[in-house]
XYZ file of C-alpha atoms in Angstrom:
668
model
C -166.128 -103.319 100.620
C -169.367 -104.786 101.905
C -167.954 -105.770 105.335
C -168.976 -104.526 108.783
C -166.422 -101.901 109.829
C -164.042 -102.742 112.691
C -161.517 -100.247 114.110
C -158.829 -102.958 114.131
C -158.826 -102.809 110.329
C -156.767 -99.593 110.550
C -153.918 -101.357 112.362
C -151.092 -101.442 109.805
C -150.218 -104.942 111.045
C -153.771 -106.142 110.350
C -153.802 -108.850 107.673
C -156.554 -107.185 105.624
C -154.809 -103.778 105.856
C -151.558 -105.285 104.559
C -153.330 -107.231 101.810
C -155.336 -104.276 100.477
C -152.313 -101.948 100.759
C -150.162 -104.333 98.710
C -152.939 -104.892 96.165
C -153.348 -101.149 95.607
C -149.595 -100.738 95.149
C -149.335 -103.628 92.674
C -152.340 -102.560 90.588
C -151.294 -98.925 90.172
C -147.684 -99.877 89.498
C -148.618 -102.065 86.552
C -151.167 -99.604 85.130
C -149.462 -96.202 85.450
C -146.258 -95.341 83.606
C -145.085 -92.627 86.021
C -145.880 -94.598 89.166
C -143.941 -93.515 92.300
C -145.892 -94.923 95.223
C -149.324 -95.979 96.462
C -150.365 -96.267 100.089
C -153.541 -97.263 101.887
C -154.270 -94.504 104.416
C -157.140 -95.997 106.346
C -160.468 -97.754 106.255
C -163.631 -95.747 106.959
C -167.027 -96.890 108.185
C -169.907 -97.256 105.739
C -169.545 -100.798 104.416
C -165.793 -100.287 104.882
C -164.500 -97.602 102.519
C -160.837 -97.726 101.499
C -159.013 -94.379 101.505
C -155.649 -94.452 99.717
C -153.111 -92.131 98.052
C -151.292 -92.613 94.729
C -148.242 -90.615 93.589
C -147.213 -90.490 89.921
C -145.225 -88.291 87.531
C -147.686 -88.766 84.656
C -151.423 -88.061 84.986
C -153.277 -89.939 82.262
C -157.065 -90.203 82.594
C -157.209 -93.412 80.590
C -154.552 -95.027 82.796
C -156.377 -93.873 85.934
C -159.671 -95.312 84.694
C -157.977 -98.576 83.735
C -156.308 -98.814 87.167
C -159.640 -98.121 88.859
C -161.325 -100.968 87.009
C -158.342 -103.245 87.690
C -158.323 -102.594 91.431
C -162.075 -103.194 91.672
C -161.726 -106.511 89.853
C -158.655 -107.595 91.874
C -160.043 -106.746 95.315
C -163.423 -108.105 94.265
C -161.855 -111.544 93.879
C -160.981 -111.568 97.623
C -163.618 -109.389 99.272
C -167.284 -108.650 98.651
C -167.607 -105.199 97.037
C -170.685 -103.037 96.501
C -169.736 -102.432 92.885
C -172.415 -104.567 91.265
C -171.966 -103.420 87.647
C -168.660 -104.800 86.391
C -166.857 -104.869 83.031
C -169.736 -103.562 80.886
C -168.475 -103.182 77.295
C -169.952 -99.682 77.015
C -170.128 -98.222 80.539
C -167.353 -100.166 82.311
C -167.781 -100.539 86.097
C -170.219 -98.767 88.370
C -171.466 -98.667 91.933
C -175.141 -99.125 92.784
C -177.117 -95.964 91.805
C -174.020 -94.428 90.174
C -174.640 -92.583 86.885
C -171.971 -93.312 84.264
C -171.313 -91.396 81.006
C -170.013 -93.226 77.912
C -168.971 -92.194 74.407
C -170.905 -93.196 71.291
C -169.729 -95.507 68.504
C -167.039 -94.347 66.101
C -169.592 -93.474 63.393
C -171.734 -91.486 65.836
C -171.502 -88.240 67.783
C -172.905 -87.477 71.244
C -172.909 -89.439 74.490
C -174.908 -91.935 76.589
C -175.669 -92.039 80.315
C -176.712 -95.066 82.374
C -177.352 -95.906 86.032
C -176.017 -98.993 87.798
C -178.892 -101.109 89.161
C -179.062 -103.513 92.109
C -179.201 -106.497 89.748
C -175.736 -105.713 88.396
C -176.790 -104.257 85.035
C -176.739 -100.749 83.619
C -180.006 -99.077 82.659
C -179.644 -96.448 79.924
C -181.121 -93.128 81.045
C -180.156 -90.859 78.163
C -178.967 -91.611 74.629
C -177.854 -88.585 72.631
C -175.933 -90.562 70.018
C -176.692 -89.696 66.401
C -175.119 -90.875 63.155
C -172.485 -88.518 61.772
C -174.352 -88.451 58.435
C -177.472 -87.167 60.188
C -175.415 -84.646 62.132
C -173.975 -83.394 58.823
C -177.489 -82.931 57.409
C -178.421 -81.031 60.565
C -175.426 -78.740 60.055
C -176.478 -78.128 56.438
C -179.932 -77.072 57.657
C -178.324 -74.811 60.226
C -176.095 -73.269 57.536
C -179.184 -72.477 55.436
C -180.827 -70.684 58.358
C -177.611 -68.797 59.116
C -177.396 -67.650 55.485
C -181.038 -66.564 55.530
C -180.370 -64.783 58.813
C -177.728 -62.652 57.107
C -180.426 -61.457 54.679
C -182.506 -60.224 57.645
C -179.624 -58.539 59.471
C -179.290 -54.815 60.062
C -176.647 -54.691 57.348
C -179.219 -55.819 54.762
C -181.882 -53.320 55.833
C -180.866 -50.640 53.329
C -181.247 -53.092 50.445
C -184.680 -54.182 51.652
C -185.719 -50.541 52.046
C -184.909 -49.983 48.371
C -186.895 -53.066 47.371
C -189.848 -52.058 49.547
C -190.129 -48.582 48.001
C -191.331 -50.007 44.679
C -194.990 -50.908 45.061
C -194.999 -53.189 42.011
C -192.767 -55.788 43.675
C -193.122 -58.007 46.746
C -189.743 -59.586 47.352
C -190.358 -59.464 51.100
C -193.456 -61.624 50.690
C -191.519 -64.028 48.506
C -188.801 -64.247 51.142
C -191.292 -65.068 53.902
C -193.199 -67.431 51.611
C -190.007 -69.390 50.991
C -189.817 -70.335 54.667
C -193.466 -71.321 54.711
C -192.890 -73.506 51.668
C -189.890 -75.182 53.277
C -191.914 -75.920 56.409
C -194.313 -78.004 54.288
C -191.585 -80.518 53.488
C -190.251 -81.076 57.001
C -190.627 -84.541 58.525
C -192.792 -85.218 61.579
C -189.754 -85.798 63.796
C -188.850 -83.456 66.638
C -185.948 -81.119 66.000
C -184.771 -77.724 67.151
C -182.243 -75.626 65.198
C -181.031 -72.338 66.645
C -179.026 -69.698 64.787
C -178.236 -66.108 65.823
C -181.196 -64.692 63.856
C -183.618 -67.566 63.177
C -184.923 -70.502 65.225
C -186.603 -73.494 63.578
C -188.542 -75.831 65.857
C -190.805 -78.773 65.030
C -192.618 -80.494 67.887
C -195.112 -83.401 68.072
C -198.293 -82.398 69.913
C -200.883 -84.186 72.028
C -204.361 -83.060 70.986
C -205.897 -84.293 74.257
C -204.154 -81.640 76.374
C -203.429 -77.921 76.108
C -200.236 -77.208 74.187
C -197.978 -74.328 75.159
C -194.776 -73.256 73.401
C -192.398 -70.776 75.033
C -190.014 -69.343 72.440
C -186.957 -68.048 74.262
C -189.115 -66.201 76.838
C -190.111 -63.622 74.206
C -193.105 -65.301 72.529
C -195.596 -67.680 74.140
C -198.085 -69.691 72.052
C -201.087 -71.437 73.658
C -203.402 -73.831 71.807
C -206.435 -75.289 73.661
C -206.800 -79.068 73.508
C -210.287 -78.900 72.017
C -209.120 -76.640 69.201
C -206.172 -78.703 67.959
C -206.568 -81.092 65.039
C -202.984 -81.882 64.055
C -200.070 -83.997 65.285
C -197.129 -81.625 64.862
C -196.396 -77.907 64.835
C -193.547 -76.057 63.131
C -192.507 -72.683 64.531
C -189.935 -70.386 62.901
C -188.940 -67.371 64.979
C -187.258 -64.401 63.261
C -185.060 -62.101 65.293
C -184.877 -59.259 62.776
C -187.522 -59.789 60.093
C -188.474 -56.164 60.712
C -185.576 -55.359 58.362
C -187.371 -57.255 55.585
C -191.109 -56.681 56.087
C -192.395 -53.083 56.003
C -194.809 -51.889 58.700
C -197.696 -51.087 56.328
C -201.080 -52.438 57.435
C -204.400 -53.144 55.744
C -205.653 -49.574 56.233
C -202.688 -47.740 54.747
C -199.632 -48.255 52.556
C -197.803 -45.631 54.620
C -195.418 -47.424 56.983
C -193.744 -44.315 58.391
C -196.057 -44.132 61.432
C -195.927 -47.823 62.390
C -193.280 -49.945 64.023
C -192.950 -53.703 64.376
C -192.639 -53.964 68.138
C -192.385 -57.715 68.629
C -190.734 -60.748 67.166
C -192.205 -62.250 64.022
C -193.266 -65.879 64.351
C -194.165 -68.248 61.530
C -196.453 -71.087 62.654
C -197.333 -74.133 60.529
C -199.468 -77.126 61.472
C -200.266 -80.234 59.424
C -203.989 -79.907 59.998
C -206.469 -77.277 61.148
C -206.654 -74.913 64.099
C -209.423 -72.535 65.159
C -208.125 -70.633 68.155
C -204.614 -69.751 69.220
C -203.184 -67.237 71.686
C -199.876 -65.400 71.221
C -198.078 -63.469 73.953
C -195.286 -61.163 72.743
C -192.609 -59.430 74.789
C -192.612 -55.727 73.902
C -189.365 -54.488 72.361
C -189.945 -50.747 72.813
C -192.058 -49.916 75.883
C -192.395 -46.233 74.914
C -194.756 -47.119 72.059
C -198.491 -47.634 72.570
C -201.783 -48.608 70.915
C -200.789 -52.171 69.887
C -202.552 -54.078 67.089
C -202.496 -57.855 66.617
C -201.855 -58.643 62.967
C -200.718 -61.337 60.537
C -198.957 -60.963 57.193
C -201.556 -61.131 54.421
C -199.918 -61.877 51.090
C -202.967 -60.745 49.086
C -203.174 -57.153 50.339
C -202.536 -54.245 47.953
C -202.900 -56.381 44.824
C -200.344 -58.939 45.923
C -197.868 -56.529 47.485
C -198.622 -57.866 50.962
C -199.140 -56.174 54.305
C -200.144 -56.623 57.934
C -203.826 -57.513 58.470
C -205.827 -57.730 61.718
C -208.720 -59.764 60.299
C -209.494 -62.612 62.718
C -207.043 -61.384 65.373
C -207.811 -59.215 68.396
C -205.911 -57.680 71.302
C -206.565 -59.388 74.639
C -204.218 -57.512 76.957
C -201.315 -55.056 77.066
C -199.639 -55.043 80.461
C -196.265 -55.527 82.136
C -194.386 -55.292 78.851
C -196.359 -58.151 77.261
C -199.013 -57.978 74.548
C -201.408 -60.933 74.266
C -203.232 -61.605 70.997
C -206.004 -64.066 70.161
C -206.538 -65.323 66.602
C -209.197 -67.654 65.239
C -207.143 -68.915 62.317
C -203.705 -69.756 61.005
C -204.518 -69.325 57.326
C -202.060 -68.362 54.604
C -202.455 -66.530 51.322
C -199.153 -67.054 49.541
C -199.269 -65.118 46.267
C -195.906 -64.784 44.506
C -195.324 -62.475 41.542
C -193.906 -62.805 38.039
C -193.017 -59.693 35.998
C -194.425 -60.908 32.702
C -198.074 -61.774 33.274
C -201.264 -60.012 34.376
C -202.094 -59.807 38.077
C -205.005 -62.219 37.636
C -202.620 -65.068 36.774
C -199.724 -64.295 39.105
C -200.924 -66.472 41.968
C -201.087 -69.708 39.964
C -197.887 -69.130 37.996
C -195.803 -67.987 40.948
C -197.097 -70.883 43.022
C -195.865 -73.266 40.313
C -192.555 -71.418 39.891
C -191.453 -71.122 43.493
C -192.828 -74.433 44.687
C -191.351 -76.064 41.592
C -187.922 -74.490 41.990
C -187.965 -75.468 45.653
C -188.794 -79.079 44.769
C -186.187 -79.069 42.009
C -183.481 -77.767 44.356
C -184.483 -80.308 46.982
C -184.215 -83.135 44.443
C -180.796 -81.901 43.336
C -179.547 -81.830 46.928
C -180.844 -85.383 47.429
C -179.134 -86.429 44.179
C -175.789 -85.024 45.348
C -176.125 -86.650 48.774
C -176.893 -90.042 47.208
C -173.925 -89.749 44.853
C -171.684 -88.891 47.789
C -172.919 -91.892 49.785
C -172.596 -94.488 47.010
C -169.588 -93.050 45.166
C -167.065 -95.751 46.043
C -169.548 -98.526 45.352
C -170.577 -97.427 41.841
C -167.380 -96.064 40.262
C -165.582 -99.326 39.648
C -164.523 -98.639 36.048
C -163.641 -95.547 34.040
C -166.977 -95.356 32.247
C -168.985 -95.589 35.465
C -166.640 -93.104 37.112
C -167.043 -90.533 34.339
C -170.813 -91.092 34.212
C -171.124 -90.184 37.873
C -168.726 -87.243 37.515
C -171.022 -85.943 34.769
C -174.274 -86.405 36.690
C -172.803 -84.767 39.814
C -171.711 -81.724 37.825
C -175.035 -81.560 35.968
C -176.896 -81.540 39.287
C -174.445 -79.095 40.877
C -174.624 -76.680 37.931
C -178.424 -76.651 37.918
C -178.576 -76.238 41.706
C -176.205 -73.254 41.708
C -177.994 -71.759 38.690
C -181.327 -71.997 40.543
C -179.795 -70.337 43.600
C -178.519 -67.470 41.472
C -181.919 -67.287 39.787
C -183.481 -66.636 43.207
C -180.780 -64.088 44.030
C -181.398 -62.366 40.705
C -185.137 -62.237 41.398
C -184.426 -60.526 44.733
C -182.157 -57.966 43.058
C -184.510 -57.111 40.187
C -186.412 -53.818 40.327
C -188.524 -52.078 37.687
C -187.545 -48.528 38.628
C -184.499 -48.905 40.877
C -182.206 -51.624 39.615
C -178.822 -52.382 41.118
C -177.030 -52.798 37.780
C -173.704 -54.219 39.081
C -175.464 -56.767 41.292
C -177.929 -57.669 38.552
C -175.073 -58.082 36.066
C -173.224 -60.364 38.484
C -176.336 -62.490 39.009
C -176.913 -62.675 35.250
C -173.307 -63.734 34.643
C -173.496 -66.632 37.094
C -176.950 -67.712 35.914
C -175.646 -67.696 32.333
C -172.466 -69.568 33.253
C -174.059 -72.335 35.307
C -176.962 -72.945 32.930
C -174.400 -73.261 30.128
C -172.353 -75.621 32.323
C -175.459 -77.785 32.704
C -175.690 -78.229 28.936
C -171.971 -78.705 28.372
C -171.872 -81.457 31.008
C -174.781 -83.042 29.135
C -172.534 -82.874 26.077
C -169.751 -84.547 28.086
C -172.155 -87.411 28.852
C -173.079 -87.677 25.191
C -169.462 -87.755 24.041
C -168.647 -90.352 26.710
C -171.474 -92.535 25.414
C -170.266 -92.147 21.836
C -166.669 -92.879 22.840
C -167.518 -96.110 24.689
C -169.805 -97.471 21.956
C -167.966 -96.452 18.796
C -164.401 -96.944 20.049
C -164.981 -100.036 22.201
C -161.358 -101.091 22.558
C -159.854 -97.633 22.849
C -158.802 -96.734 26.381
C -158.198 -93.120 27.385
C -156.692 -92.751 30.855
C -158.873 -91.479 33.676
C -156.813 -88.263 34.202
C -157.088 -87.482 30.502
C -160.850 -88.064 30.524
C -161.249 -85.862 33.605
C -159.143 -83.068 32.139
C -161.123 -83.108 28.884
C -164.465 -83.260 30.710
C -163.775 -80.354 33.063
C -162.326 -78.241 30.278
C -165.420 -78.795 28.168
C -167.890 -78.737 31.085
C -166.668 -75.504 32.664
C -164.039 -74.088 30.332
C -166.344 -73.577 27.348
C -169.136 -71.967 29.438
C -166.757 -69.549 31.160
C -165.294 -68.506 27.799
C -168.765 -67.858 26.352
C -169.991 -66.057 29.490
C -166.888 -63.838 29.729
C -166.976 -62.904 26.040
C -170.686 -62.068 26.299
C -170.309 -59.716 29.256
C -167.097 -58.202 27.864
C -168.776 -57.305 24.570
C -172.183 -56.119 25.794
C -171.632 -54.663 29.295
C -169.492 -51.646 28.207
C -172.338 -50.442 25.962
C -174.946 -51.213 28.685
C -176.627 -53.926 26.658
C -175.757 -56.950 28.816
C -178.936 -57.240 30.909
C -182.594 -56.520 30.194
C -183.428 -52.944 31.183
C -187.095 -52.626 30.333
C -188.794 -55.127 32.645
C -186.643 -55.428 35.761
C -185.374 -58.956 35.090
C -181.788 -59.996 35.795
C -181.167 -61.915 32.583
C -179.437 -61.544 29.231
C -180.564 -58.692 26.991
C -182.675 -59.556 23.968
C -184.052 -56.433 22.362
C -180.825 -54.434 21.902
C -177.792 -56.727 21.758
C -179.520 -60.121 21.588
C -177.038 -61.331 24.210
C -179.581 -64.048 24.986
C -178.340 -65.851 21.883
C -175.084 -66.535 23.782
C -177.155 -68.963 25.814
C -179.742 -70.132 23.297
C -177.350 -71.082 20.490
C -174.919 -73.203 22.590
C -177.773 -74.857 24.509
C -179.851 -75.831 21.498
C -176.731 -76.832 19.555
C -175.812 -79.265 22.327
C -179.365 -80.630 22.287
C -179.041 -81.334 18.561
C -175.561 -82.898 18.964
C -176.755 -85.183 21.748
C -179.777 -86.249 19.716
C -177.456 -87.153 16.822
C -175.212 -89.089 19.221
C -178.241 -90.986 20.503
C -179.262 -91.898 16.969
C -175.763 -93.252 16.214
C -175.559 -95.183 19.488
C -179.049 -96.653 19.202
C -178.331 -97.718 15.620
C -175.182 -99.549 16.703
C -176.958 -101.167 19.648
C -179.866 -102.325 17.506
C -177.695 -103.661 14.705
C -174.895 -105.208 16.771
C -176.346 -105.596 20.288
C -175.279 -103.933 23.511
C -172.770 -106.660 24.274
C -170.912 -106.078 21.017
C -170.593 -102.314 21.335
C -169.385 -102.190 24.943
C -166.944 -103.886 27.261
C -168.709 -106.405 29.566
C -168.012 -104.474 32.775
C -169.243 -101.208 31.246
C -172.600 -102.302 29.846
C -174.683 -101.058 32.787
C -173.021 -97.620 32.723
C -173.477 -97.280 28.954
C -177.148 -98.290 29.118
C -177.795 -95.829 31.968
C -176.047 -93.001 30.084
C -178.070 -93.748 26.958
C -181.353 -93.846 28.856
C -180.486 -90.670 30.743
C -179.585 -88.773 27.568
C -182.614 -90.110 25.704
C -184.895 -88.566 28.327
C -183.010 -85.527 29.636
C -181.814 -84.165 26.277
C -185.274 -83.646 24.726
C -186.644 -82.619 28.123
C -184.013 -79.900 28.628
C -184.329 -78.883 25.001
C -188.097 -78.497 25.316
C -187.795 -76.706 28.659
C -185.374 -74.082 27.455
C -187.089 -73.766 24.116
C -190.151 -72.719 26.113
C -187.898 -70.474 28.211
C -186.831 -68.639 25.082
C -190.514 -68.347 24.211
C -191.230 -66.564 27.494
C -188.592 -63.984 26.593
C -189.637 -63.460 22.973
C -193.397 -63.687 23.595
C -193.920 -62.513 27.201
C -197.687 -62.003 26.867
C -198.401 -65.677 26.132
C -199.633 -67.077 29.455
C -199.662 -70.678 28.204
C -195.922 -70.637 27.466
C -195.225 -69.247 30.934
C -197.242 -71.942 32.682
C -195.790 -74.840 30.674
C -192.242 -73.476 31.098
C -192.762 -73.098 34.856
C -193.974 -76.701 35.100
C -191.128 -78.086 32.972
C -188.547 -75.977 34.803
C -189.792 -77.245 38.164
C -189.326 -80.846 37.014
C -185.670 -80.528 35.955
C -184.214 -81.459 39.334
C -186.706 -84.300 39.751
C -185.842 -85.739 36.315
C -182.110 -85.611 37.084
C -182.701 -87.371 40.411
C -184.940 -90.076 38.922
C -183.307 -90.788 35.557
C -179.744 -89.857 36.456
C -179.584 -91.517 39.866
C -182.523 -93.540 41.177
C -183.097 -95.651 38.047
C -179.477 -96.826 38.109
C -179.584 -100.430 39.353
C -176.078 -100.168 40.822
C -177.051 -97.134 42.904
C -180.211 -98.811 44.190
C -178.229 -101.894 45.186
C -175.652 -99.741 47.002
C -178.361 -97.791 48.842
C -180.152 -100.989 49.827
C -176.948 -102.413 51.255
C -176.203 -99.204 53.146
C -179.727 -98.969 54.581
C -179.547 -102.535 55.852
C -176.211 -101.878 57.546
C -177.435 -98.538 58.919
C -180.652 -100.044 60.319
C -178.669 -102.720 62.128
C -176.292 -100.144 63.623
C -178.954 -97.689 64.733
C -181.728 -99.981 65.922
C -181.331 -98.789 69.511
C -180.237 -95.228 68.732
C -182.483 -92.297 69.668
C -181.294 -88.856 68.545
C -182.455 -85.547 69.997
C -181.264 -81.956 69.750
C -182.391 -78.795 71.474
C -182.093 -75.031 71.206
C -183.988 -71.763 71.412
C -183.954 -68.275 69.897
C -185.782 -64.966 69.205
C -186.830 -61.996 66.918
C -186.352 -58.261 66.501
C -188.089 -54.852 66.359
C -188.922 -52.369 63.629
C -187.639 -48.785 63.918
C -190.277 -45.931 63.688
C -191.604 -42.916 65.568
C -195.234 -43.104 66.587
C -196.692 -46.556 66.129
C -195.839 -50.129 67.191
C -196.753 -53.341 65.417
C -196.963 -56.895 66.691
C -197.261 -59.277 63.772
C -198.449 -62.621 62.613
C -197.564 -63.686 59.053
C -199.804 -66.046 57.105
C -198.651 -69.321 55.530
C -199.770 -71.391 52.490
C -202.586 -73.912 52.778
C -201.445 -77.010 50.957
C -203.543 -79.295 53.204
C -201.806 -77.626 56.133
C -202.330 -74.437 58.067
C -199.881 -71.847 59.253
C -199.133 -68.197 59.843
C -196.481 -65.715 60.845
C -197.658 -63.656 63.775
C -196.725 -60.448 65.597
C -198.389 -57.251 66.871
C -198.345 -53.565 65.902
C -198.440 -50.466 68.071
C -200.233 -47.577 66.341
């Protein structure tokens, strides 16, 4: 209480003592269920501080907080109190200069802190609230890095050693290039994701000052102000990439005398950079003769290796190696088993960038469908349309993932047959599922236009759709592997590709025939539907509340059916005529557009979906106008086992109007 202290206040017969004592007793009695007693002990000097004791059988933090606010309000009606921040809807009550912590809204995670000011208002000091949807996306990103981290773990080293022994393949370069590709599509916002093996950090930079980045005390990056010409930097730190990348350098393919002796760091900037300094903590101090290197994808005819061009050693002391590089360039050359070396760069660039874009579009498609599901599935036709598009997108996404896994497994001379067979089975199954769900969409369109007044129940439609969409593909895939695997004619064995055999058993026909048959059936369905629409009008061949869904299905099938048919017709051409470079390039382009076409024609061009998204964005912008989300973390990298030489590396990144590299050093 803001009253000059007087020793007479502590006389139990004093009027103020009695009044405050009774007030404390009354307030806690009405606010706490297990109340026993409350007693004012004394007043203390310092604007008169009340010291009291409360006894209760039940300790409930919410009840205590409520009683605290109640007693402040009650006593404040009689005496002047130095609690100037009262009854704030978010932070409650607070004393001058007191810092208060509050929870976020129900649709957010995190917390807020504020300080009580002299003017009786709270000033927000920290706001860590973030929408749950954004937090979920963050967790998905973290899950991806955790999965990738498993591939770099010590347990995966034996598999990578097998892959690295074949000089005609460069799966390790492809693996590293995937991260560099992903970094091109990150937003300019700040974020920091830490997993046990990989750290991903993106930070805005100020070009007018020196920029320094300390990565978990094991790698330090310094960029002079005059050398920076970009507004953000992405840094990916690998804890154990030594299990993936061999220690060969530009002078020799022999990696038995080298050792990666520092963490591997991938650096990407959305601009140019001329000079950068890296300081690495040494992992094994018994090794000597360090070299500063970066991963050059073009070495050894595309095999890839560590290169010291443009990088030099500055110092090696106190367990720290400092390297200076005059570039962050990237030479990302990815291989394909079917074409000459001269064309691999262009085709692999299209393939891997395209598949990455396609997978990204499919993920976006699934997220949008999840967000707008309740708003766009008002009738059975709309519901089944969205069930179909979700399963089409999901099937293609999983098929693409298994395609990448199959590419990692494939080897010309040393093939893991069981693993390759498993990858082939799932690729076969999910690509078939893609086409059979397209057939489900076609049959749904035919059903709603030809049999306008017939009404099949939703459970029956779902049962039929899932049986056809997944049941038929699993039957075909199981029969194919059961017939051809026992005689070792299930997968291709002459070119190191994890895919259905063509030359011996023609198992590839188990994919080609169903896929192209469905393309023909859907084209016939489209002809019938378009004929009815043109002769009778859309309104006469559909129920009024189903017209939008029917039109969207028709438009989607009219575009996706010939597109998928053309794409996989070209895909068959790459298998039957592998020397034709033109077929490879066109197939790679078409294949890369599949996810984008599904997103655009299956989702974004649906008026109902756009309306739902617009409504959600307006609501979301109103809710988050004052929200500022931040996250933080750190992490590190690992070392490469060997006897005589150390390596500190720097790996290069692709230059799609950006610059980047993965760096480390080598001891030789």
